[in-house]
């Protein structure tokens, strides 16, 4: 067996490297969005997000403070300060005073601007701008090639969550999405649990047919239901609104719920249920006291599915919920709208998208076990 | 009323109403309708037990019927009527109108491409990831990270990938990763290998694989004679030949296309490429799903079969392709069909990224367009029926399997 073990360890390195590459490839897009949501609009448009993680060398056009700040020192007018504002970790490698010659000087050099006016720039951006005459006009332009450290901001989240205007603010959409999601997750579970119990543990004619029907309905495309149900909702007076959306999500989620729960309940030990029957428990008692607590893992799996699906849904919300006023818009719909109206404003888009992604991601990582179990129960049978 | 409050009330009414319904209907059945006391106790218990399943089932059956079964019939009816003529029956006029539209054929063609590429790529990547991560200690973490896009909405994923495909004018710093990468190529030997040789070789091997499967199917028909299975196999051969033909065409293109090196591209507006770039989004999402299922299947393979193969001197590749693959083929089919269903309904990605412009239309978005922009319910319903038609083989197959399992 030695040679076999040797061969696998030789392969091991390749396996490790491939997995690292694969994971990096799969994470790269999401991280791009996350990083971009912490950058200002200028930063996003000046270079790629992958460059923002490291100190980058950039060609910058900077300007000294206006001459109104000048002081008279020993008969010379002086303006002092830092090109990068108050504090900065930037590191200037070369600089110049005209756009045609941006690399004339190194830090510490003094540039002669004519008429005795000079400017000295240090590597960290501090400058001294001196003149024998009183300075006027605007601040002196300085073209610098500087290495700037990574810099991130929370401003975008402030705009999107707190202070943004009507189109940018996601607060309303966030709560609308919540309002859609929670009832649309809980109601189908209750209905499906009872039905699944009947299909699993009660004997009645037509049971097999019903199970087959549920399996068949599992794949019926949502698209078919749009027109007839919208029409139905409008006719019976529900119209476009939360109630219709909850009902629609309930209906569309039921086949999977019944299928998953029934498969799980069928696997519960027969003895417990029959003992309870012999002891005189009614079906209702058996269901609430025995089956429901035992089925918790399956209930959790479906709850996660339904939560992710309703939270991430766009189509059902667009058809059954969002009316002309736009008061009931959900996050997915608002992001699509932002894509149209603010296609170039990546700072807003990235932040808005990340706000909508964050909750499902949290649920995903917290309850991954149940999600995987549900997937396996739904597929490998 | 405040929507949040309304939501809370709905939860209470909905859940409470359901529970109350189940409780009181059972009570009514046992205590009022068929009392389990007196001279007829035995008969009454039996009668109550005949009715009880339907009490449990009623809300679900009602909701399923109203929200899924009825719409199938109703949509079929709408597709045969004209809303503008007061719902008069117009036969196949809507279908004829739809067939006359080039946009419909474009959507159908794109959907076919999606149907072939997305499930194939997702399953292949998923299998690769499952096989690799099963062998290492930190595999669980790697799996969870590859699985993560499952939680991200199609819309969120569209924003993520739109950033990757973003374009800036030439001369500026590119902020889209794809263009930044593209500008690294300048037509040298590296570009030849990555942009011509690699995709070309990949396409040729895909064509070879398809032809190999055709050969096997032909053999199977020759062995088993002409039966019901032969018809399925012939259809299969047809699809495979089409795949082989198109991949060979793509391979030829990979070697002969003139590539605009050094010029940033607006990727989503290049017909042909853009559909493929939209598919990447879905592949990125679905690979995790395929990986999780296939990983479970790989673990379910009996150790002895693998050990026996290793003892007999099989190398890792032989173990994978000759021992493992045949044992998980059933699961691969399940994964494939599940992803196929997702692909058939794909709407959000196209809607958010291109809205069907630049020849990226797909059926679900075409339908949405007809319904809510053109307000043409007839043609919209007709295209929904086309989606239903494409789904129905899977529906039949699923039901058939479920019934087989029940017996």
PDB file of N, CA, C and O in Angstrom, chain B residues 292-337:
ATOM      1  N   UNK B 292     -22.960  20.293  -3.765  1.00  0.00           N
ATOM      2  CA  UNK B 292     -23.467  19.725  -2.507  1.00  0.00           C
ATOM      3  C   UNK B 292     -24.103  18.358  -2.748  1.00  0.00           C
ATOM      4  O   UNK B 292     -23.825  17.384  -2.046  1.00  0.00           O
ATOM      5  N   UNK B 293     -24.953  18.295  -3.770  1.00  0.00           N
ATOM      6  CA  UNK B 293     -25.654  17.030  -4.035  1.00  0.00           C
ATOM      7  C   UNK B 293     -24.666  15.954  -4.469  1.00  0.00           C
ATOM      8  O   UNK B 293     -24.689  14.820  -3.982  1.00  0.00           O
ATOM      9  N   UNK B 294     -23.769  16.311  -5.389  1.00  0.00           N
ATOM     10  CA  UNK B 294     -22.842  15.309  -5.918  1.00  0.00           C
ATOM     11  C   UNK B 294     -21.850  14.867  -4.853  1.00  0.00           C
ATOM     12  O   UNK B 294     -21.433  13.705  -4.830  1.00  0.00           O
ATOM     13  N   UNK B 295     -21.489  15.797  -3.972  1.00  0.00           N
ATOM     14  CA  UNK B 295     -20.566  15.434  -2.901  1.00  0.00           C
ATOM     15  C   UNK B 295     -21.190  14.379  -1.996  1.00  0.00           C
ATOM     16  O   UNK B 295     -20.540  13.405  -1.594  1.00  0.00           O
ATOM     17  N   UNK B 296     -22.500  14.558  -1.697  1.00  0.00           N
ATOM     18  CA  UNK B 296     -23.183  13.551  -0.877  1.00  0.00           C
ATOM     19  C   UNK B 296     -23.214  12.208  -1.596  1.00  0.00           C
ATOM     20  O   UNK B 296     -23.014  11.155  -0.986  1.00  0.00           O
ATOM     21  N   UNK B 297     -23.451  12.272  -2.918  1.00  0.00           N
ATOM     22  CA  UNK B 297     -23.502  11.028  -3.678  1.00  0.00           C
ATOM     23  C   UNK B 297     -22.134  10.344  -3.699  1.00  0.00           C
ATOM     24  O   UNK B 297     -22.030   9.124  -3.556  1.00  0.00           O
ATOM     25  N   UNK B 298     -21.078  11.147  -3.846  1.00  0.00           N
ATOM     26  CA  UNK B 298     -19.725  10.568  -3.875  1.00  0.00           C
ATOM     27  C   UNK B 298     -19.416   9.884  -2.546  1.00  0.00           C
ATOM     28  O   UNK B 298     -18.770   8.838  -2.511  1.00  0.00           O
ATOM     29  N   UNK B 299     -19.881  10.484  -1.461  1.00  0.00           N
ATOM     30  CA  UNK B 299     -19.623   9.874  -0.154  1.00  0.00           C
ATOM     31  C   UNK B 299     -20.423   8.604   0.045  1.00  0.00           C
ATOM     32  O   UNK B 299     -20.053   7.763   0.861  1.00  0.00           O
ATOM     33  N   UNK B 300     -21.545   8.500  -0.686  1.00  0.00           N
ATOM     34  CA  UNK B 300     -22.381   7.313  -0.543  1.00  0.00           C
ATOM     35  C   UNK B 300     -21.826   6.092  -1.274  1.00  0.00           C
ATOM     36  O   UNK B 300     -22.345   5.002  -1.128  1.00  0.00           O
ATOM     37  N   UNK B 301     -20.774   6.305  -2.069  1.00  0.00           N
ATOM     38  CA  UNK B 301     -20.205   5.179  -2.819  1.00  0.00           C
ATOM     39  C   UNK B 301     -19.513   4.222  -1.851  1.00  0.00           C
ATOM     40  O   UNK B 301     -18.733   4.666  -1.015  1.00  0.00           O
ATOM     41  N   UNK B 302     -19.806   2.927  -1.927  1.00  0.00           N
ATOM     42  CA  UNK B 302     -19.162   1.969  -1.020  1.00  0.00           C
ATOM     43  C   UNK B 302     -17.642   1.999  -1.159  1.00  0.00           C
ATOM     44  O   UNK B 302     -17.132   1.931  -2.281  1.00  0.00           O
ATOM     45  N   UNK B 303     -16.961   2.096  -0.031  1.00  0.00           N
ATOM     46  CA  UNK B 303     -15.496   2.171  -0.026  1.00  0.00           C
ATOM     47  C   UNK B 303     -14.865   0.983  -0.738  1.00  0.00           C
ATOM     48  O   UNK B 303     -13.848   1.123  -1.419  1.00  0.00           O
ATOM     49  N   UNK B 304     -15.497  -0.225  -0.579  1.00  0.00           N
ATOM     50  CA  UNK B 304     -14.856  -1.440  -1.087  1.00  0.00           C
ATOM     51  C   UNK B 304     -14.599  -1.362  -2.586  1.00  0.00           C
ATOM     52  O   UNK B 304     -13.565  -1.803  -3.075  1.00  0.00           O
ATOM     53  N   UNK B 305     -15.578  -0.759  -3.306  1.00  0.00           N
ATOM     54  CA  UNK B 305     -15.416  -0.728  -4.765  1.00  0.00           C
ATOM     55  C   UNK B 305     -14.175   0.080  -5.126  1.00  0.00           C
ATOM     56  O   UNK B 305     -13.429  -0.292  -6.027  1.00  0.00           O
ATOM     57  N   UNK B 306     -13.946   1.179  -4.382  1.00  0.00           N
ATOM     58  CA  UNK B 306     -12.782   2.021  -4.690  1.00  0.00           C
ATOM     59  C   UNK B 306     -11.495   1.316  -4.287  1.00  0.00           C
ATOM     60  O   UNK B 306     -10.522   1.276  -5.056  1.00  0.00           O
ATOM     61  N   UNK B 307     -11.512   0.717  -3.093  1.00  0.00           N
ATOM     62  CA  UNK B 307     -10.315   0.011  -2.642  1.00  0.00           C
ATOM     63  C   UNK B 307      -9.945  -1.107  -3.599  1.00  0.00           C
ATOM     64  O   UNK B 307      -8.771  -1.271  -3.956  1.00  0.00           O
ATOM     65  N   UNK B 308     -10.957  -1.848  -4.036  1.00  0.00           N
ATOM     66  CA  UNK B 308     -10.693  -2.950  -4.958  1.00  0.00           C
ATOM     67  C   UNK B 308     -10.028  -2.433  -6.227  1.00  0.00           C
ATOM     68  O   UNK B 308      -9.056  -3.014  -6.728  1.00  0.00           O
ATOM     69  N   UNK B 309     -10.511  -1.295  -6.714  1.00  0.00           N
ATOM     70  CA  UNK B 309      -9.949  -0.736  -7.946  1.00  0.00           C
ATOM     71  C   UNK B 309      -8.504  -0.308  -7.727  1.00  0.00           C
ATOM     72  O   UNK B 309      -7.636  -0.535  -8.579  1.00  0.00           O
ATOM     73  N   UNK B 310      -8.237   0.308  -6.540  1.00  0.00           N
ATOM     74  CA  UNK B 310      -6.864   0.758  -6.270  1.00  0.00           C
ATOM     75  C   UNK B 310      -5.924  -0.439  -6.157  1.00  0.00           C
ATOM     76  O   UNK B 310      -4.814  -0.431  -6.699  1.00  0.00           O
ATOM     77  N   UNK B 311      -6.399  -1.466  -5.478  1.00  0.00           N
ATOM     78  CA  UNK B 311      -5.576  -2.671  -5.344  1.00  0.00           C
ATOM     79  C   UNK B 311      -5.267  -3.265  -6.722  1.00  0.00           C
ATOM     80  O   UNK B 311      -4.162  -3.722  -6.991  1.00  0.00           O
ATOM     81  N   UNK B 312      -6.257  -3.178  -7.609  1.00  0.00           N
ATOM     82  CA  UNK B 312      -6.040  -3.691  -8.961  1.00  0.00           C
ATOM     83  C   UNK B 312      -5.188  -2.758  -9.802  1.00  0.00           C
ATOM     84  O   UNK B 312      -4.982  -3.008 -10.995  1.00  0.00           O
ATOM     85  N   UNK B 313      -4.734  -1.631  -9.218  1.00  0.00           N
ATOM     86  CA  UNK B 313      -3.785  -0.777  -9.920  1.00  0.00           C
ATOM     87  C   UNK B 313      -4.404   0.353 -10.719  1.00  0.00           C
ATOM     88  O   UNK B 313      -3.773   0.884 -11.640  1.00  0.00           O
ATOM     89  N   UNK B 314      -5.642   0.763 -10.381  1.00  0.00           N
ATOM     90  CA  UNK B 314      -6.250   1.869 -11.130  1.00  0.00           C
ATOM     91  C   UNK B 314      -5.658   3.190 -10.645  1.00  0.00           C
ATOM     92  O   UNK B 314      -5.393   3.352  -9.459  1.00  0.00           O
ATOM     93  N   UNK B 315      -5.430   4.120 -11.553  1.00  0.00           N
ATOM     94  CA  UNK B 315      -4.940   5.437 -11.140  1.00  0.00           C
ATOM     95  C   UNK B 315      -6.132   6.311 -10.751  1.00  0.00           C
ATOM     96  O   UNK B 315      -7.284   5.954 -11.014  1.00  0.00           O
ATOM     97  N   UNK B 316      -5.861   7.450 -10.082  1.00  0.00           N
ATOM     98  CA  UNK B 316      -6.973   8.271  -9.588  1.00  0.00           C
ATOM     99  C   UNK B 316      -8.000   8.625 -10.658  1.00  0.00           C
ATOM    100  O   UNK B 316      -9.192   8.688 -10.382  1.00  0.00           O
ATOM    101  N   UNK B 317      -7.528   8.866 -11.878  1.00  0.00           N
ATOM    102  CA  UNK B 317      -8.468   9.231 -12.934  1.00  0.00           C
ATOM    103  C   UNK B 317      -9.368   8.053 -13.304  1.00  0.00           C
ATOM    104  O   UNK B 317     -10.561   8.207 -13.514  1.00  0.00           O
ATOM    105  N   UNK B 318      -8.733   6.876 -13.368  1.00  0.00           N
ATOM    106  CA  UNK B 318      -9.543   5.689 -13.660  1.00  0.00           C
ATOM    107  C   UNK B 318     -10.557   5.441 -12.554  1.00  0.00           C
ATOM    108  O   UNK B 318     -11.709   5.103 -12.820  1.00  0.00           O
ATOM    109  N   UNK B 319     -10.104   5.629 -11.292  1.00  0.00           N
ATOM    110  CA  UNK B 319     -11.030   5.433 -10.176  1.00  0.00           C
ATOM    111  C   UNK B 319     -12.218   6.368 -10.332  1.00  0.00           C
ATOM    112  O   UNK B 319     -13.369   5.971 -10.182  1.00  0.00           O
ATOM    113  N   UNK B 320     -11.923   7.622 -10.699  1.00  0.00           N
ATOM    114  CA  UNK B 320     -12.998   8.593 -10.809  1.00  0.00           C
ATOM    115  C   UNK B 320     -13.945   8.262 -11.961  1.00  0.00           C
ATOM    116  O   UNK B 320     -15.153   8.208 -11.793  1.00  0.00           O
ATOM    117  N   UNK B 321     -13.380   8.053 -13.150  1.00  0.00           N
ATOM    118  CA  UNK B 321     -14.249   7.903 -14.325  1.00  0.00           C
ATOM    119  C   UNK B 321     -14.853   6.510 -14.455  1.00  0.00           C
ATOM    120  O   UNK B 321     -15.955   6.352 -14.958  1.00  0.00           O
ATOM    121  N   UNK B 322     -14.138   5.489 -14.005  1.00  0.00           N
ATOM    122  CA  UNK B 322     -14.652   4.131 -14.231  1.00  0.00           C
ATOM    123  C   UNK B 322     -15.389   3.574 -13.014  1.00  0.00           C
ATOM    124  O   UNK B 322     -16.227   2.692 -13.151  1.00  0.00           O
ATOM    125  N   UNK B 323     -15.034   4.040 -11.806  1.00  0.00           N
ATOM    126  CA  UNK B 323     -15.668   3.478 -10.609  1.00  0.00           C
ATOM    127  C   UNK B 323     -16.715   4.435 -10.039  1.00  0.00           C
ATOM    128  O   UNK B 323     -17.850   4.051  -9.781  1.00  0.00           O
ATOM    129  N   UNK B 324     -16.317   5.679  -9.858  1.00  0.00           N
ATOM    130  CA  UNK B 324     -17.226   6.605  -9.185  1.00  0.00           C
ATOM    131  C   UNK B 324     -18.345   7.087 -10.110  1.00  0.00           C
ATOM    132  O   UNK B 324     -19.510   7.064  -9.734  1.00  0.00           O
ATOM    133  N   UNK B 325     -17.966   7.564 -11.303  1.00  0.00           N
ATOM    134  CA  UNK B 325     -18.965   8.144 -12.209  1.00  0.00           C
ATOM    135  C   UNK B 325     -20.162   7.227 -12.456  1.00  0.00           C
ATOM    136  O   UNK B 325     -21.305   7.675 -12.354  1.00  0.00           O
ATOM    137  N   UNK B 326     -19.949   5.952 -12.788  1.00  0.00           N
ATOM    138  CA  UNK B 326     -21.121   5.106 -13.046  1.00  0.00           C
ATOM    139  C   UNK B 326     -22.029   4.987 -11.825  1.00  0.00           C
ATOM    140  O   UNK B 326     -23.249   4.891 -11.968  1.00  0.00           O
ATOM    141  N   UNK B 327     -21.437   5.047 -10.618  1.00  0.00           N
ATOM    142  CA  UNK B 327     -22.265   4.865  -9.426  1.00  0.00           C
ATOM    143  C   UNK B 327     -23.063   6.103  -9.075  1.00  0.00           C
ATOM    144  O   UNK B 327     -24.020   6.019  -8.306  1.00  0.00           O
ATOM    145  N   UNK B 328     -22.646   7.273  -9.558  1.00  0.00           N
ATOM    146  CA  UNK B 328     -23.412   8.478  -9.229  1.00  0.00           C
ATOM    147  C   UNK B 328     -24.181   9.008 -10.433  1.00  0.00           C
ATOM    148  O   UNK B 328     -24.702  10.126 -10.403  1.00  0.00           O
ATOM    149  N   UNK B 329     -24.278   8.195 -11.501  1.00  0.00           N
ATOM    150  CA  UNK B 329     -24.925   8.723 -12.708  1.00  0.00           C
ATOM    151  C   UNK B 329     -26.377   9.106 -12.427  1.00  0.00           C
ATOM    152  O   UNK B 329     -26.878  10.084 -12.976  1.00  0.00           O
ATOM    153  N   UNK B 330     -27.059   8.362 -11.554  1.00  0.00           N
ATOM    154  CA  UNK B 330     -28.448   8.701 -11.232  1.00  0.00           C
ATOM    155  C   UNK B 330     -28.551  10.085 -10.614  1.00  0.00           C
ATOM    156  O   UNK B 330     -29.407  10.892 -10.985  1.00  0.00           O
ATOM    157  N   UNK B 331     -27.630  10.373  -9.696  1.00  0.00           N
ATOM    158  CA  UNK B 331     -27.643  11.685  -9.054  1.00  0.00           C
ATOM    159  C   UNK B 331     -27.324  12.787 -10.052  1.00  0.00           C
ATOM    160  O   UNK B 331     -27.888  13.874  -9.988  1.00  0.00           O
ATOM    161  N   UNK B 332     -26.394  12.489 -10.980  1.00  0.00           N
ATOM    162  CA  UNK B 332     -26.060  13.501 -11.984  1.00  0.00           C
ATOM    163  C   UNK B 332     -27.305  13.863 -12.788  1.00  0.00           C
ATOM    164  O   UNK B 332     -27.568  15.039 -13.059  1.00  0.00           O
ATOM    165  N   UNK B 333     -28.100  12.854 -13.120  1.00  0.00           N
ATOM    166  CA  UNK B 333     -29.327  13.136 -13.876  1.00  0.00           C
ATOM    167  C   UNK B 333     -30.254  14.042 -13.061  1.00  0.00           C
ATOM    168  O   UNK B 333     -30.824  14.998 -13.583  1.00  0.00           O
ATOM    169  N   UNK B 334     -30.374  13.736 -11.759  1.00  0.00           N
ATOM    170  CA  UNK B 334     -31.254  14.550 -10.906  1.00  0.00           C
ATOM    171  C   UNK B 334     -30.762  15.999 -10.867  1.00  0.00           C
ATOM    172  O   UNK B 334     -31.539  16.949 -11.031  1.00  0.00           O
ATOM    173  N   UNK B 335     -29.459  16.178 -10.667  1.00  0.00           N
ATOM    174  CA  UNK B 335     -28.894  17.533 -10.620  1.00  0.00           C
ATOM    175  C   UNK B 335     -29.138  18.239 -11.941  1.00  0.00           C
ATOM    176  O   UNK B 335     -29.569  19.392 -11.990  1.00  0.00           O
ATOM    177  N   UNK B 336     -28.887  17.521 -13.017  1.00  0.00           N
ATOM    178  CA  UNK B 336     -29.042  18.097 -14.352  1.00  0.00           C
ATOM    179  C   UNK B 336     -30.468  18.582 -14.573  1.00  0.00           C
ATOM    180  O   UNK B 336     -30.703  19.716 -15.006  1.00  0.00           O
ATOM    181  N   UNK B 337     -31.449  17.730 -14.242  1.00  0.00           N
ATOM    182  CA  UNK B 337     -32.839  18.136 -14.487  1.00  0.00           C
ATOM    183  C   UNK B 337     -33.241  19.292 -13.572  1.00  0.00           C
ATOM    184  O   UNK B 337     -33.967  20.183 -14.000  1.00  0.00           O
TER     185      UNK B 337
END
